[in-house]
Short mmCIF file of N, CA and C and ligand atoms in Angstrom, two decimals:
data_model
loop_
_atom_site.label_atom_id
_atom_site.label_comp_id
_atom_site.label_asym_id
_atom_site.label_seq_id
_atom_site.Cartn_x
_atom_site.Cartn_y
_atom_site.Cartn_z
N MET J 1 0.83 -1.21 0.00
CA MET J 1 0.00 0.00 0.00
C MET J 1 0.87 1.27 0.00
N TYR J 2 1.95 1.25 0.79
CA TYR J 2 2.84 2.41 0.82
C TYR J 2 4.14 2.11 0.08
N SER J 3 4.68 3.13 -0.58
CA SER J 3 5.94 2.96 -1.29
C SER J 3 7.08 2.79 -0.28
N ASP J 4 8.21 2.27 -0.77
CA ASP J 4 9.39 2.10 0.10
C ASP J 4 9.82 3.43 0.68
N LYS J 5 9.72 4.49 -0.14
CA LYS J 5 10.16 5.80 0.34
C LYS J 5 9.26 6.31 1.47
N VAL J 6 7.95 6.07 1.33
CA VAL J 6 7.03 6.49 2.40
C VAL J 6 7.38 5.73 3.68
N MET J 7 7.59 4.42 3.54
CA MET J 7 7.91 3.61 4.73
C MET J 7 9.21 4.08 5.37
N ASP J 8 10.20 4.40 4.52
CA ASP J 8 11.50 4.85 5.03
C ASP J 8 11.34 6.16 5.81
N HIS J 9 10.62 7.12 5.23
CA HIS J 9 10.47 8.42 5.91
C HIS J 9 9.57 8.32 7.12
N PHE J 10 8.65 7.34 7.12
CA PHE J 10 7.80 7.13 8.30
C PHE J 10 8.62 6.52 9.43
N GLN J 11 9.45 5.53 9.06
CA GLN J 11 10.20 4.84 10.11
C GLN J 11 11.43 5.61 10.57
N ASN J 12 12.02 6.37 9.66
CA ASN J 12 13.20 7.19 10.01
C ASN J 12 12.95 8.63 9.60
N PRO J 13 12.02 9.29 10.24
CA PRO J 13 11.72 10.66 9.80
C PRO J 13 12.92 11.60 9.97
N ARG J 14 13.13 12.44 8.95
CA ARG J 14 14.23 13.41 9.00
C ARG J 14 13.71 14.73 9.61
N ASN J 15 14.61 15.39 10.28
CA ASN J 15 14.34 16.77 10.75
C ASN J 15 13.16 16.88 11.72
N VAL J 16 13.08 15.90 12.62
CA VAL J 16 12.05 16.00 13.66
C VAL J 16 12.61 16.85 14.79
N GLY J 17 11.80 17.73 15.32
CA GLY J 17 12.23 18.53 16.46
C GLY J 17 11.78 19.96 16.36
N GLU J 18 12.46 20.80 17.12
CA GLU J 18 12.10 22.22 17.13
C GLU J 18 13.35 23.03 16.81
N ILE J 19 13.16 24.25 16.35
CA ILE J 19 14.28 25.18 16.18
C ILE J 19 14.07 26.31 17.18
N GLU J 20 15.06 26.49 18.03
CA GLU J 20 14.96 27.57 19.01
C GLU J 20 15.10 28.91 18.30
N ASN J 21 14.35 29.88 18.69
CA ASN J 21 14.37 31.20 18.04
C ASN J 21 14.19 31.09 16.53
N ALA J 22 13.25 30.27 16.11
CA ALA J 22 13.01 30.06 14.68
C ALA J 22 12.61 31.38 14.01
N SER J 23 12.95 31.50 12.71
CA SER J 23 12.56 32.70 11.95
C SER J 23 11.07 32.71 11.72
N GLY J 24 10.49 31.52 11.60
CA GLY J 24 9.06 31.42 11.38
C GLY J 24 8.54 30.09 11.90
N VAL J 25 7.35 30.12 12.49
CA VAL J 25 6.73 28.90 13.00
C VAL J 25 5.30 28.85 12.49
N GLY J 26 4.90 27.69 12.01
CA GLY J 26 3.53 27.56 11.50
C GLY J 26 2.88 26.30 12.03
N THR J 27 1.62 26.42 12.44
CA THR J 27 0.89 25.27 12.95
C THR J 27 -0.44 25.15 12.22
N VAL J 28 -0.72 23.98 11.74
CA VAL J 28 -2.04 23.75 11.15
C VAL J 28 -2.59 22.42 11.66
N GLY J 29 -3.90 22.33 11.61
CA GLY J 29 -4.55 21.10 12.05
C GLY J 29 -5.46 20.56 10.97
N ASN J 30 -5.90 19.36 11.21
CA ASN J 30 -6.90 18.73 10.36
C ASN J 30 -8.02 18.29 11.30
N ALA J 31 -9.06 19.10 11.34
CA ALA J 31 -10.13 18.85 12.32
C ALA J 31 -10.80 17.50 12.10
N LYS J 32 -10.76 17.00 10.87
CA LYS J 32 -11.43 15.73 10.58
C LYS J 32 -10.79 14.55 11.31
N CYS J 33 -9.45 14.55 11.35
CA CYS J 33 -8.78 13.42 12.01
C CYS J 33 -8.16 13.85 13.34
N GLY J 34 -8.12 15.16 13.60
CA GLY J 34 -7.56 15.64 14.86
C GLY J 34 -6.06 15.78 14.84
N ASP J 35 -5.44 15.60 13.68
CA ASP J 35 -3.98 15.66 13.62
C ASP J 35 -3.48 17.10 13.49
N ILE J 36 -2.29 17.31 14.03
CA ILE J 36 -1.71 18.66 14.07
C ILE J 36 -0.27 18.60 13.58
N MET J 37 0.14 19.65 12.86
CA MET J 37 1.51 19.72 12.36
C MET J 37 2.09 21.09 12.69
N ARG J 38 3.34 21.09 13.16
CA ARG J 38 4.03 22.37 13.41
C ARG J 38 5.37 22.35 12.68
N ILE J 39 5.65 23.41 11.96
CA ILE J 39 6.90 23.53 11.19
C ILE J 39 7.69 24.73 11.69
N PHE J 40 8.99 24.53 11.85
CA PHE J 40 9.91 25.60 12.27
C PHE J 40 10.88 25.86 11.12
N LEU J 41 11.10 27.13 10.81
CA LEU J 41 12.03 27.49 9.74
C LEU J 41 13.13 28.40 10.28
N ASP J 42 14.36 28.15 9.81
CA ASP J 42 15.47 29.05 10.08
C ASP J 42 15.87 29.65 8.75
N ILE J 43 15.64 30.94 8.58
CA ILE J 43 15.83 31.59 7.27
C ILE J 43 16.92 32.64 7.35
N ASP J 44 17.83 32.62 6.39
CA ASP J 44 18.88 33.64 6.31
C ASP J 44 18.23 34.95 5.84
N GLU J 45 18.35 35.97 6.68
CA GLU J 45 17.63 37.21 6.38
C GLU J 45 18.18 37.95 5.16
N GLU J 46 19.45 37.72 4.85
CA GLU J 46 20.05 38.41 3.69
C GLU J 46 19.65 37.73 2.39
N THR J 47 19.84 36.41 2.37
CA THR J 47 19.67 35.67 1.10
C THR J 47 18.28 35.05 0.95
N HIS J 48 17.53 35.02 2.05
CA HIS J 48 16.21 34.36 2.06
C HIS J 48 16.31 32.86 1.80
N VAL J 49 17.47 32.29 2.10
CA VAL J 49 17.62 30.84 1.95
C VAL J 49 17.20 30.16 3.27
N ILE J 50 16.46 29.07 3.11
CA ILE J 50 16.03 28.30 4.29
C ILE J 50 17.21 27.43 4.73
N LYS J 51 17.77 27.79 5.89
CA LYS J 51 18.97 27.08 6.35
C LYS J 51 18.60 25.80 7.07
N ASP J 52 17.45 25.82 7.73
CA ASP J 52 17.04 24.62 8.47
C ASP J 52 15.51 24.60 8.57
N CYS J 53 14.98 23.41 8.71
CA CYS J 53 13.54 23.23 8.83
C CYS J 53 13.29 21.99 9.67
N LYS J 54 12.47 22.13 10.68
CA LYS J 54 12.15 20.97 11.51
C LYS J 54 10.64 20.89 11.70
N PHE J 55 10.18 19.69 12.04
CA PHE J 55 8.74 19.55 12.27
C PHE J 55 8.44 18.72 13.50
N LYS J 56 7.27 19.00 14.03
CA LYS J 56 6.74 18.21 15.14
C LYS J 56 5.30 17.91 14.78
N THR J 57 4.88 16.71 15.01
CA THR J 57 3.51 16.40 14.63
C THR J 57 2.83 15.47 15.61
N PHE J 58 1.53 15.64 15.65
CA PHE J 58 0.67 14.67 16.28
C PHE J 58 -0.15 14.19 15.10
N GLY J 59 0.47 13.37 14.27
CA GLY J 59 -0.19 13.02 13.01
C GLY J 59 0.04 11.58 12.63
N CYS J 60 -0.64 11.16 11.59
CA CYS J 60 -0.57 9.78 11.13
C CYS J 60 0.75 9.52 10.39
N GLY J 61 0.96 8.29 10.02
CA GLY J 61 2.19 7.91 9.33
C GLY J 61 2.41 8.67 8.03
N ALA J 62 1.35 8.88 7.29
CA ALA J 62 1.48 9.61 6.01
C ALA J 62 1.84 11.06 6.27
N ALA J 63 1.32 11.63 7.35
CA ALA J 63 1.67 13.02 7.70
C ALA J 63 3.13 13.10 8.10
N VAL J 64 3.61 12.10 8.83
CA VAL J 64 5.02 12.07 9.24
C VAL J 64 5.91 11.96 8.00
N ALA J 65 5.59 11.02 7.11
CA ALA J 65 6.43 10.80 5.93
C ALA J 65 6.44 12.02 5.01
N THR J 66 5.28 12.63 4.79
CA THR J 66 5.24 13.79 3.88
C THR J 66 5.96 14.98 4.50
N SER J 67 5.84 15.14 5.80
CA SER J 67 6.53 16.27 6.44
C SER J 67 8.03 16.07 6.43
N SER J 68 8.45 14.84 6.68
CA SER J 68 9.87 14.52 6.64
C SER J 68 10.44 14.85 5.26
N MET J 69 9.76 14.40 4.22
CA MET J 69 10.22 14.68 2.85
C MET J 69 10.15 16.18 2.55
N ALA J 70 9.08 16.84 3.00
CA ALA J 70 8.93 18.27 2.73
C ALA J 70 10.06 19.07 3.36
N THR J 71 10.46 18.72 4.58
CA THR J 71 11.56 19.45 5.22
C THR J 71 12.83 19.28 4.41
N GLU J 72 13.07 18.05 3.92
CA GLU J 72 14.28 17.82 3.12
C GLU J 72 14.24 18.64 1.84
N LEU J 73 13.05 18.76 1.25
CA LEU J 73 12.94 19.47 -0.02
C LEU J 73 13.12 20.98 0.14
N VAL J 74 12.72 21.55 1.27
CA VAL J 74 12.81 23.02 1.39
C VAL J 74 14.16 23.50 1.92
N ILE J 75 14.89 22.63 2.65
CA ILE J 75 16.19 23.07 3.18
C ILE J 75 17.13 23.37 2.01
N GLY J 76 17.75 24.54 2.07
CA GLY J 76 18.69 24.94 1.02
C GLY J 76 18.03 25.73 -0.10
N LYS J 77 16.70 25.82 -0.04
CA LYS J 77 16.00 26.57 -1.08
C LYS J 77 15.71 28.00 -0.58
N THR J 78 15.50 28.89 -1.55
CA THR J 78 15.06 30.23 -1.17
C THR J 78 13.57 30.16 -0.86
N ILE J 79 13.05 31.21 -0.24
CA ILE J 79 11.63 31.26 0.07
C ILE J 79 10.79 31.06 -1.19
N GLU J 80 11.21 31.74 -2.26
CA GLU J 80 10.46 31.65 -3.52
C GLU J 80 10.46 30.22 -4.06
N GLU J 81 11.61 29.57 -3.98
CA GLU J 81 11.69 28.18 -4.45
C GLU J 81 10.86 27.26 -3.56
N ALA J 82 10.88 27.55 -2.26
CA ALA J 82 10.13 26.70 -1.31
C ALA J 82 8.63 26.78 -1.56
N MET J 83 8.19 27.90 -2.13
CA MET J 83 6.77 28.03 -2.44
C MET J 83 6.35 27.02 -3.51
N GLN J 84 7.31 26.50 -4.26
CA GLN J 84 6.99 25.50 -5.30
C GLN J 84 6.89 24.08 -4.72
N VAL J 85 7.28 23.93 -3.47
CA VAL J 85 7.22 22.60 -2.85
C VAL J 85 5.78 22.35 -2.39
N THR J 86 4.97 21.92 -3.33
CA THR J 86 3.56 21.66 -3.04
C THR J 86 3.40 20.25 -2.49
N ASN J 87 2.21 19.96 -2.01
CA ASN J 87 1.99 18.60 -1.51
C ASN J 87 2.12 17.60 -2.66
N LYS J 88 1.81 18.06 -3.88
CA LYS J 88 1.94 17.19 -5.05
C LYS J 88 3.41 16.85 -5.30
N ALA J 89 4.27 17.88 -5.18
CA ALA J 89 5.70 17.66 -5.38
C ALA J 89 6.24 16.71 -4.31
N VAL J 90 5.75 16.87 -3.09
CA VAL J 90 6.19 16.00 -2.00
C VAL J 90 5.74 14.56 -2.25
N MET J 91 4.51 14.41 -2.69
CA MET J 91 4.00 13.06 -2.96
C MET J 91 4.77 12.40 -4.09
N GLU J 92 5.12 13.19 -5.11
CA GLU J 92 5.90 12.63 -6.23
C GLU J 92 7.26 12.17 -5.73
N ALA J 93 7.85 12.98 -4.85
CA ALA J 93 9.17 12.61 -4.31
C ALA J 93 9.10 11.34 -3.48
N LEU J 94 7.91 11.03 -2.97
CA LEU J 94 7.72 9.82 -2.14
C LEU J 94 7.18 8.65 -2.98
N ASP J 95 7.11 8.82 -4.28
CA ASP J 95 6.54 7.80 -5.17
C ASP J 95 5.06 7.54 -4.88
N GLY J 96 4.37 8.58 -4.47
CA GLY J 96 2.92 8.49 -4.36
C GLY J 96 2.41 8.11 -2.98
N LEU J 97 1.12 8.39 -2.78
CA LEU J 97 0.42 8.05 -1.54
C LEU J 97 -0.93 7.46 -1.93
N PRO J 98 -1.48 6.58 -1.11
CA PRO J 98 -2.83 6.09 -1.41
C PRO J 98 -3.82 7.26 -1.41
N PRO J 99 -4.82 7.26 -2.29
CA PRO J 99 -5.74 8.39 -2.41
C PRO J 99 -6.36 8.86 -1.09
N VAL J 100 -6.69 7.95 -0.19
CA VAL J 100 -7.32 8.39 1.06
C VAL J 100 -6.35 9.12 1.97
N LYS J 101 -5.05 9.06 1.63
CA LYS J 101 -4.04 9.70 2.47
C LYS J 101 -3.53 11.02 1.88
N VAL J 102 -4.08 11.39 0.74
CA VAL J 102 -3.59 12.61 0.09
C VAL J 102 -3.78 13.84 0.97
N HIS J 103 -4.90 13.90 1.68
CA HIS J 103 -5.16 15.09 2.51
C HIS J 103 -4.11 15.24 3.61
N CYS J 104 -3.50 14.12 4.03
CA CYS J 104 -2.48 14.20 5.08
C CYS J 104 -1.27 15.00 4.61
N SER J 105 -0.99 14.91 3.30
CA SER J 105 0.18 15.61 2.77
C SER J 105 -0.05 17.11 2.75
N LEU J 106 -1.31 17.54 2.83
CA LEU J 106 -1.60 18.97 2.86
C LEU J 106 -1.13 19.62 4.15
N LEU J 107 -1.07 18.84 5.22
CA LEU J 107 -0.63 19.39 6.51
C LEU J 107 0.77 19.99 6.39
N ALA J 108 1.67 19.25 5.72
CA ALA J 108 3.05 19.73 5.59
C ALA J 108 3.09 21.01 4.76
N GLU J 109 2.42 20.99 3.62
CA GLU J 109 2.43 22.18 2.74
C GLU J 109 1.85 23.39 3.48
N GLU J 110 0.72 23.19 4.11
CA GLU J 110 0.06 24.32 4.79
C GLU J 110 0.89 24.81 5.98
N ALA J 111 1.53 23.89 6.68
CA ALA J 111 2.34 24.32 7.84
C ALA J 111 3.58 25.08 7.39
N ILE J 112 4.17 24.68 6.27
CA ILE J 112 5.31 25.44 5.74
C ILE J 112 4.84 26.84 5.33
N HIS J 113 3.70 26.90 4.67
CA HIS J 113 3.17 28.21 4.28
C HIS J 113 2.87 29.07 5.51
N ALA J 114 2.34 28.44 6.54
CA ALA J 114 2.03 29.19 7.77
C ALA J 114 3.32 29.72 8.41
N ALA J 115 4.39 28.92 8.35
CA ALA J 115 5.67 29.36 8.92
C ALA J 115 6.27 30.49 8.08
N LEU J 116 6.11 30.39 6.76
CA LEU J 116 6.59 31.48 5.88
C LEU J 116 5.78 32.74 6.12
N TRP J 117 4.50 32.57 6.35
CA TRP J 117 3.63 33.72 6.63
C TRP J 117 4.08 34.41 7.92
N ASP J 118 4.37 33.59 8.93
CA ASP J 118 4.85 34.11 10.21
C ASP J 118 6.12 34.94 9.98
N TYR J 119 7.04 34.39 9.17
CA TYR J 119 8.29 35.09 8.85
C TYR J 119 8.00 36.41 8.13
N SER J 120 7.11 36.35 7.16
CA SER J 120 6.81 37.56 6.36
C SER J 120 6.17 38.64 7.25
N GLN J 121 5.35 38.23 8.19
CA GLN J 121 4.72 39.20 9.09
C GLN J 121 5.74 39.84 10.02
N LYS J 122 6.67 39.01 10.51
CA LYS J 122 7.68 39.52 11.44
C LYS J 122 8.63 40.50 10.74
N HIS J 123 8.85 40.29 9.44
CA HIS J 123 9.81 41.11 8.72
C HIS J 123 9.17 42.13 7.80
N GLY J 124 7.86 42.18 7.79
CA GLY J 124 7.17 43.15 6.95
C GLY J 124 7.44 42.97 5.47
N ILE J 125 7.59 41.71 5.03
CA ILE J 125 7.82 41.47 3.60
C ILE J 125 6.62 40.73 3.00
N GLN J 126 6.56 40.79 1.68
CA GLN J 126 5.50 40.06 0.97
C GLN J 126 6.12 38.91 0.22
N ILE J 127 5.51 37.75 0.32
CA ILE J 127 5.99 36.59 -0.42
C ILE J 127 4.97 36.30 -1.51
N GLU J 128 5.47 36.31 -2.75
CA GLU J 128 4.55 36.15 -3.88
C GLU J 128 3.82 34.81 -3.82
N GLY J 129 2.50 34.90 -3.99
CA GLY J 129 1.70 33.66 -4.02
C GLY J 129 1.29 33.16 -2.65
N LEU J 130 1.78 33.83 -1.60
CA LEU J 130 1.46 33.35 -0.25
C LEU J 130 0.27 34.11 0.33
N GLU J 131 -0.71 33.35 0.76
CA GLU J 131 -1.89 33.95 1.37
C GLU J 131 -1.93 33.62 2.85
N LYS J 132 -2.73 34.38 3.56
CA LYS J 132 -2.86 34.15 5.00
C LYS J 132 -3.27 32.69 5.22
N PRO J 133 -2.50 31.96 6.03
CA PRO J 133 -2.77 30.52 6.17
C PRO J 133 -4.05 30.21 6.94
N LYS J 134 -4.57 29.04 6.67
CA LYS J 134 -5.71 28.54 7.43
C LYS J 134 -5.15 27.86 8.67
N SER J 135 -5.95 27.83 9.73
CA SER J 135 -5.47 27.11 10.90
C SER J 135 -5.85 25.64 10.80
N ASP J 136 -6.77 25.36 9.86
CA ASP J 136 -7.16 23.97 9.63
C ASP J 136 -7.26 23.76 8.12
N ILE J 137 -6.77 22.62 7.63
CA ILE J 137 -6.74 22.43 6.17
C ILE J 137 -8.14 22.35 5.56
N HIS J 138 -9.14 22.10 6.39
CA HIS J 138 -10.51 22.00 5.86
C HIS J 138 -11.30 23.29 6.02
N GLU J 139 -10.65 24.32 6.60
CA GLU J 139 -11.35 25.57 6.84
C GLU J 139 -11.98 26.13 5.56
N GLY J 140 -13.24 26.53 5.66
CA GLY J 140 -13.89 27.16 4.52
C GLY J 140 -14.41 26.17 3.49
N GLU J 141 -14.20 24.89 3.75
CA GLU J 141 -14.66 23.88 2.80
C GLU J 141 -16.11 23.52 3.07
N GLU J 142 -16.82 23.21 2.01
CA GLU J 142 -18.19 22.69 2.19
C GLU J 142 -18.08 21.23 2.58
N GLU J 143 -18.93 20.80 3.49
CA GLU J 143 -18.92 19.40 3.93
C GLU J 143 -18.93 18.41 2.76
N GLU J 144 -19.85 18.67 1.80
CA GLU J 144 -20.04 17.68 0.73
C GLU J 144 -18.87 17.61 -0.25
N GLU J 145 -17.93 18.56 -0.14
CA GLU J 145 -16.77 18.49 -1.03
C GLU J 145 -15.78 17.41 -0.59
N GLU J 146 -15.92 16.98 0.65
CA GLU J 146 -15.01 15.97 1.16
C GLU J 146 -15.18 14.64 0.46
N GLU J 147 -14.08 14.05 0.07
CA GLU J 147 -14.16 12.73 -0.55
C GLU J 147 -13.39 11.76 0.31
N TYR J 148 -14.06 10.86 0.87
CA TYR J 148 -13.37 9.82 1.64
C TYR J 148 -13.72 8.44 1.11
FE1 FES U 1 -4.79 12.85 9.92
FE2 FES U 1 -3.33 11.66 8.15
S1 FES U 1 -5.09 10.88 9.09
S2 FES U 1 -3.15 13.66 8.86
#
């Protein structure tokens, strides 16, 4: 059911933990399953390069694996490049996820965006394509749009 890469990142997640005095912190939840994701970013203020990224989660295996991969993908990238790290890109890097687990991968993307938003607010900068984050990935959704 899960690819080898998903199993690897689930069993040996990379970049778990917190960053003290992080440049940006973002937390999002998924009210449907009760899972929560928090992302910490350390960003170079001159170059806007993400020097470090860590995550903490109270989430399922797919959320752990996608967040682990997402942190690896954004480290070393500029803020603008990190905006391209969508949940789709993360899933591709993991060789796919079962359809019912796709929403779990949104936690990582949304939490990274929330952390970038936090950074942009603290520094009074605008990040192209970044909107005010939701605190829950299902916020504003109609019930019947959910596919399970
Ligand atoms: Fe909640 Fe996966 S089931 S994030």
